[in-house]
Amino acid sequence: MSNIAVRLSNAETNCELLEIVKDIEAHTRDSPERSVSYAHCLGGLFSNSSSLVRKGSLNSAVIVIATTPGSWEDLIAAYRYAILSPDREVSQHAITFLPQFVAASLENADSLIKAALEAVTRHPASSSIHIHVSQAMEVVKNIGFFKLSSR
């Protein structure tokens, strides 16, 4: 078990979790190629009661997904779970990261956007949440256009 995993399992408060997440974020930014080792620790934090813990873990996950293709299936599944969370706050917070997740993992864009649309139907959302879904769709449109035009 990695040092981070041990620290996470021993953390008793959200303050302790936040410190660990900050360490993960720093390591992920400094050395994205080595961040794969933290990937298994991040998914469970996407639904944490603390928005700061969620934010840090989601930021780190986007970096892991963008820099280490093929190592993120569990992160995408955990992210989809957070989007579809019965907790409205968790769900909507996850949706605010949708454009970044879509850009980092275009092959999962369709399922992530569908999950977000299901979530905003289930949990009435403010217009700002709908904007994130629209931005994710725009990312798909722009990247898809770029890929087609570069052939």
mmCIF file of C-alpha atoms in Angstrom:
data_model
loop_
_atom_site.group_PDB
_atom_site.id
_atom_site.type_symbol
_atom_site.label_atom_id
_atom_site.label_comp_id
_atom_site.label_asym_id
_atom_site.label_seq_id
_atom_site.Cartn_x
_atom_site.Cartn_y
_atom_site.Cartn_z
ATOM 1 C CA MET A 1 0.000 0.000 0.000
ATOM 2 C CA SER A 2 1.436 3.383 -0.973
ATOM 3 C CA ASN A 3 2.162 6.085 1.580
ATOM 4 C CA ILE A 4 -0.749 8.122 0.205
ATOM 5 C CA ALA A 5 -3.123 5.161 0.498
ATOM 6 C CA VAL A 6 -2.029 4.581 4.111
ATOM 7 C CA ARG A 7 -2.501 8.250 4.943
ATOM 8 C CA LEU A 8 -5.942 8.231 3.312
ATOM 9 C CA SER A 9 -7.030 5.158 5.242
ATOM 10 C CA ASN A 10 -5.835 6.742 8.503
ATOM 11 C CA ALA A 11 -7.423 10.158 7.874
ATOM 12 C CA GLU A 12 -10.241 10.823 10.296
ATOM 13 C CA THR A 13 -11.362 14.300 9.301
ATOM 14 C CA ASN A 14 -11.935 16.237 6.114
ATOM 15 C CA CYS A 15 -9.087 18.543 7.179
ATOM 16 C CA GLU A 16 -6.703 15.583 7.162
ATOM 17 C CA LEU A 17 -8.099 14.426 3.823
ATOM 18 C CA LEU A 18 -7.666 17.911 2.391
ATOM 19 C CA GLU A 19 -3.982 17.960 3.344
ATOM 20 C CA ILE A 20 -3.474 14.610 1.626
ATOM 21 C CA VAL A 21 -5.368 15.773 -1.465
ATOM 22 C CA LYS A 22 -3.181 18.894 -1.592
ATOM 23 C CA ASP A 23 -0.115 16.627 -1.526
ATOM 24 C CA ILE A 24 -1.579 14.516 -4.335
ATOM 25 C CA GLU A 25 -2.312 17.668 -6.362
ATOM 26 C CA ALA A 26 1.250 18.906 -5.906
ATOM 27 C CA HIS A 27 2.751 15.550 -6.899
ATOM 28 C CA THR A 28 0.401 15.300 -9.867
ATOM 29 C CA ARG A 29 1.345 18.762 -11.146
ATOM 30 C CA ASP A 30 5.072 18.228 -10.576
ATOM 31 C CA SER A 31 5.268 14.737 -12.018
ATOM 32 C CA PRO A 32 2.165 13.813 -14.025
ATOM 33 C CA GLU A 33 3.732 10.641 -15.425
ATOM 34 C CA ARG A 34 4.171 9.284 -11.897
ATOM 35 C CA SER A 35 0.681 10.313 -10.856
ATOM 36 C CA VAL A 36 -0.806 7.020 -12.053
ATOM 37 C CA SER A 37 0.126 5.577 -8.671
ATOM 38 C CA TYR A 38 -2.357 7.976 -7.046
ATOM 39 C CA ALA A 39 -5.205 7.248 -9.448
ATOM 40 C CA HIS A 40 -6.652 4.433 -7.347
ATOM 41 C CA CYS A 41 -6.865 6.801 -4.371
ATOM 42 C CA LEU A 42 -8.714 9.608 -6.115
ATOM 43 C CA GLY A 43 -12.028 8.126 -7.219
ATOM 44 C CA GLY A 44 -13.384 7.616 -3.732
ATOM 45 C CA LEU A 45 -12.803 11.276 -2.949
ATOM 46 C CA PHE A 46 -15.007 12.591 -5.789
ATOM 47 C CA SER A 47 -18.089 12.168 -3.577
ATOM 48 C CA ASN A 48 -16.580 13.437 -0.328
ATOM 49 C CA SER A 49 -18.712 15.784 1.766
ATOM 50 C CA SER A 50 -16.039 18.507 1.543
ATOM 51 C CA SER A 51 -16.129 20.517 -1.665
ATOM 52 C CA LEU A 52 -12.411 21.290 -1.273
ATOM 53 C CA VAL A 53 -11.543 17.583 -1.111
ATOM 54 C CA ARG A 54 -13.723 16.947 -4.164
ATOM 55 C CA LYS A 55 -12.159 19.844 -6.060
ATOM 56 C CA GLY A 56 -8.597 18.726 -5.363
ATOM 57 C CA SER A 57 -9.256 15.118 -6.254
ATOM 58 C CA LEU A 58 -11.115 16.048 -9.454
ATOM 59 C CA ASN A 59 -8.321 18.438 -10.500
ATOM 60 C CA SER A 60 -5.737 15.716 -9.961
ATOM 61 C CA ALA A 61 -7.827 13.170 -11.849
ATOM 62 C CA VAL A 62 -8.051 15.428 -14.902
ATOM 63 C CA ILE A 63 -4.246 15.657 -14.963
ATOM 64 C CA VAL A 64 -3.853 11.887 -14.580
ATOM 65 C CA ILE A 65 -6.321 11.222 -17.390
ATOM 66 C CA ALA A 66 -4.801 13.819 -19.709
ATOM 67 C CA THR A 67 -1.202 12.711 -19.213
ATOM 68 C CA THR A 68 -1.425 8.942 -18.875
ATOM 69 C CA PRO A 69 -3.747 7.488 -21.502
ATOM 70 C CA GLY A 70 -5.157 4.077 -20.727
ATOM 71 C CA SER A 71 -4.651 4.249 -16.975
ATOM 72 C CA TRP A 72 -7.846 5.978 -16.065
ATOM 73 C CA GLU A 73 -10.805 3.640 -16.575
ATOM 74 C CA ASP A 74 -11.498 3.509 -12.837
ATOM 75 C CA LEU A 75 -11.301 7.299 -12.601
ATOM 76 C CA ILE A 76 -13.844 7.733 -15.397
ATOM 77 C CA ALA A 77 -16.166 5.234 -13.697
ATOM 78 C CA ALA A 78 -15.801 7.029 -10.349
ATOM 79 C CA TYR A 79 -16.364 10.389 -12.030
ATOM 80 C CA ARG A 80 -19.516 9.104 -13.753
ATOM 81 C CA TYR A 81 -20.687 7.815 -10.352
ATOM 82 C CA ALA A 82 -20.113 11.278 -8.817
ATOM 83 C CA ILE A 83 -22.077 12.922 -11.641
ATOM 84 C CA LEU A 84 -24.969 10.541 -10.985
ATOM 85 C CA SER A 85 -24.703 10.853 -7.200
ATOM 86 C CA PRO A 86 -28.012 11.101 -5.353
ATOM 87 C CA ASP A 87 -26.399 13.990 -3.460
ATOM 88 C CA ARG A 88 -27.288 17.064 -5.526
ATOM 89 C CA GLU A 89 -24.263 19.049 -4.326
ATOM 90 C CA VAL A 90 -21.812 16.260 -5.216
ATOM 91 C CA SER A 91 -23.470 15.735 -8.591
ATOM 92 C CA GLN A 92 -23.458 19.384 -9.560
ATOM 93 C CA HIS A 93 -19.904 19.912 -8.350
ATOM 94 C CA ALA A 94 -18.778 16.984 -10.491
ATOM 95 C CA ILE A 95 -20.557 18.470 -13.510
ATOM 96 C CA THR A 96 -18.523 21.672 -13.159
ATOM 97 C CA PHE A 97 -15.503 19.559 -14.165
ATOM 98 C CA LEU A 98 -17.238 18.027 -17.195
ATOM 99 C CA PRO A 99 -15.497 20.159 -19.869
ATOM 100 C CA GLN A 100 -12.058 19.246 -18.465
ATOM 101 C CA PHE A 101 -12.871 15.535 -18.215
ATOM 102 C CA VAL A 102 -14.276 15.522 -21.752
ATOM 103 C CA ALA A 103 -11.192 17.288 -23.129
ATOM 104 C CA ALA A 104 -8.899 14.864 -21.291
ATOM 105 C CA SER A 105 -10.850 11.773 -22.358
ATOM 106 C CA LEU A 106 -12.670 12.454 -25.601
ATOM 107 C CA GLU A 107 -13.459 8.762 -26.094
ATOM 108 C CA ASN A 108 -15.632 8.910 -22.950
ATOM 109 C CA ALA A 109 -17.297 12.208 -23.839
ATOM 110 C CA ASP A 110 -20.581 10.695 -24.976
ATOM 111 C CA SER A 111 -21.181 8.644 -21.832
ATOM 112 C CA LEU A 112 -20.075 11.477 -19.527
ATOM 113 C CA ILE A 113 -22.320 14.030 -21.229
ATOM 114 C CA LYS A 114 -25.250 11.592 -21.143
ATOM 115 C CA ALA A 115 -24.662 11.054 -17.418
ATOM 116 C CA ALA A 116 -24.594 14.818 -16.844
ATOM 117 C CA LEU A 117 -27.826 15.296 -18.793
ATOM 118 C CA GLU A 118 -29.447 12.563 -16.715
ATOM 119 C CA ALA A 119 -28.200 14.218 -13.527
ATOM 120 C CA VAL A 120 -29.499 17.687 -14.393
ATOM 121 C CA THR A 121 -32.857 16.111 -15.216
ATOM 122 C CA ARG A 122 -32.894 14.318 -11.862
ATOM 123 C CA HIS A 123 -31.619 17.283 -9.828
ATOM 124 C CA PRO A 124 -32.976 20.631 -10.980
ATOM 125 C CA ALA A 125 -29.880 22.663 -11.746
ATOM 126 C CA SER A 126 -29.011 26.305 -12.058
ATOM 127 C CA SER A 127 -28.146 27.750 -15.440
ATOM 128 C CA SER A 128 -24.457 27.730 -14.474
ATOM 129 C CA ILE A 129 -24.540 23.916 -14.281
ATOM 130 C CA HIS A 130 -26.192 23.732 -17.698
ATOM 131 C CA ILE A 131 -23.413 25.969 -19.033
ATOM 132 C CA HIS A 132 -20.816 23.336 -18.051
ATOM 133 C CA VAL A 133 -22.723 20.685 -19.992
ATOM 134 C CA SER A 134 -22.901 23.019 -22.999
ATOM 135 C CA GLN A 135 -19.180 23.744 -22.706
ATOM 136 C CA ALA A 136 -18.443 20.013 -22.704
ATOM 137 C CA MET A 137 -20.501 19.615 -25.870
ATOM 138 C CA GLU A 138 -18.580 22.504 -27.409
ATOM 139 C CA VAL A 139 -15.285 20.792 -26.526
ATOM 140 C CA VAL A 140 -16.437 17.685 -28.386
ATOM 141 C CA LYS A 141 -17.526 19.773 -31.352
ATOM 142 C CA ASN A 142 -14.263 21.739 -31.513
ATOM 143 C CA ILE A 143 -11.903 18.823 -30.934
ATOM 144 C CA GLY A 144 -13.895 16.616 -33.285
ATOM 145 C CA PHE A 145 -13.744 19.311 -35.957
ATOM 146 C CA PHE A 146 -10.006 19.741 -35.404
ATOM 147 C CA LYS A 147 -9.385 16.001 -35.734
ATOM 148 C CA LEU A 148 -11.429 15.830 -38.942
ATOM 149 C CA SER A 149 -9.792 18.900 -40.468
ATOM 150 C CA SER A 150 -6.262 17.697 -39.646
ATOM 151 C CA ARG A 151 -6.644 14.477 -41.653
#
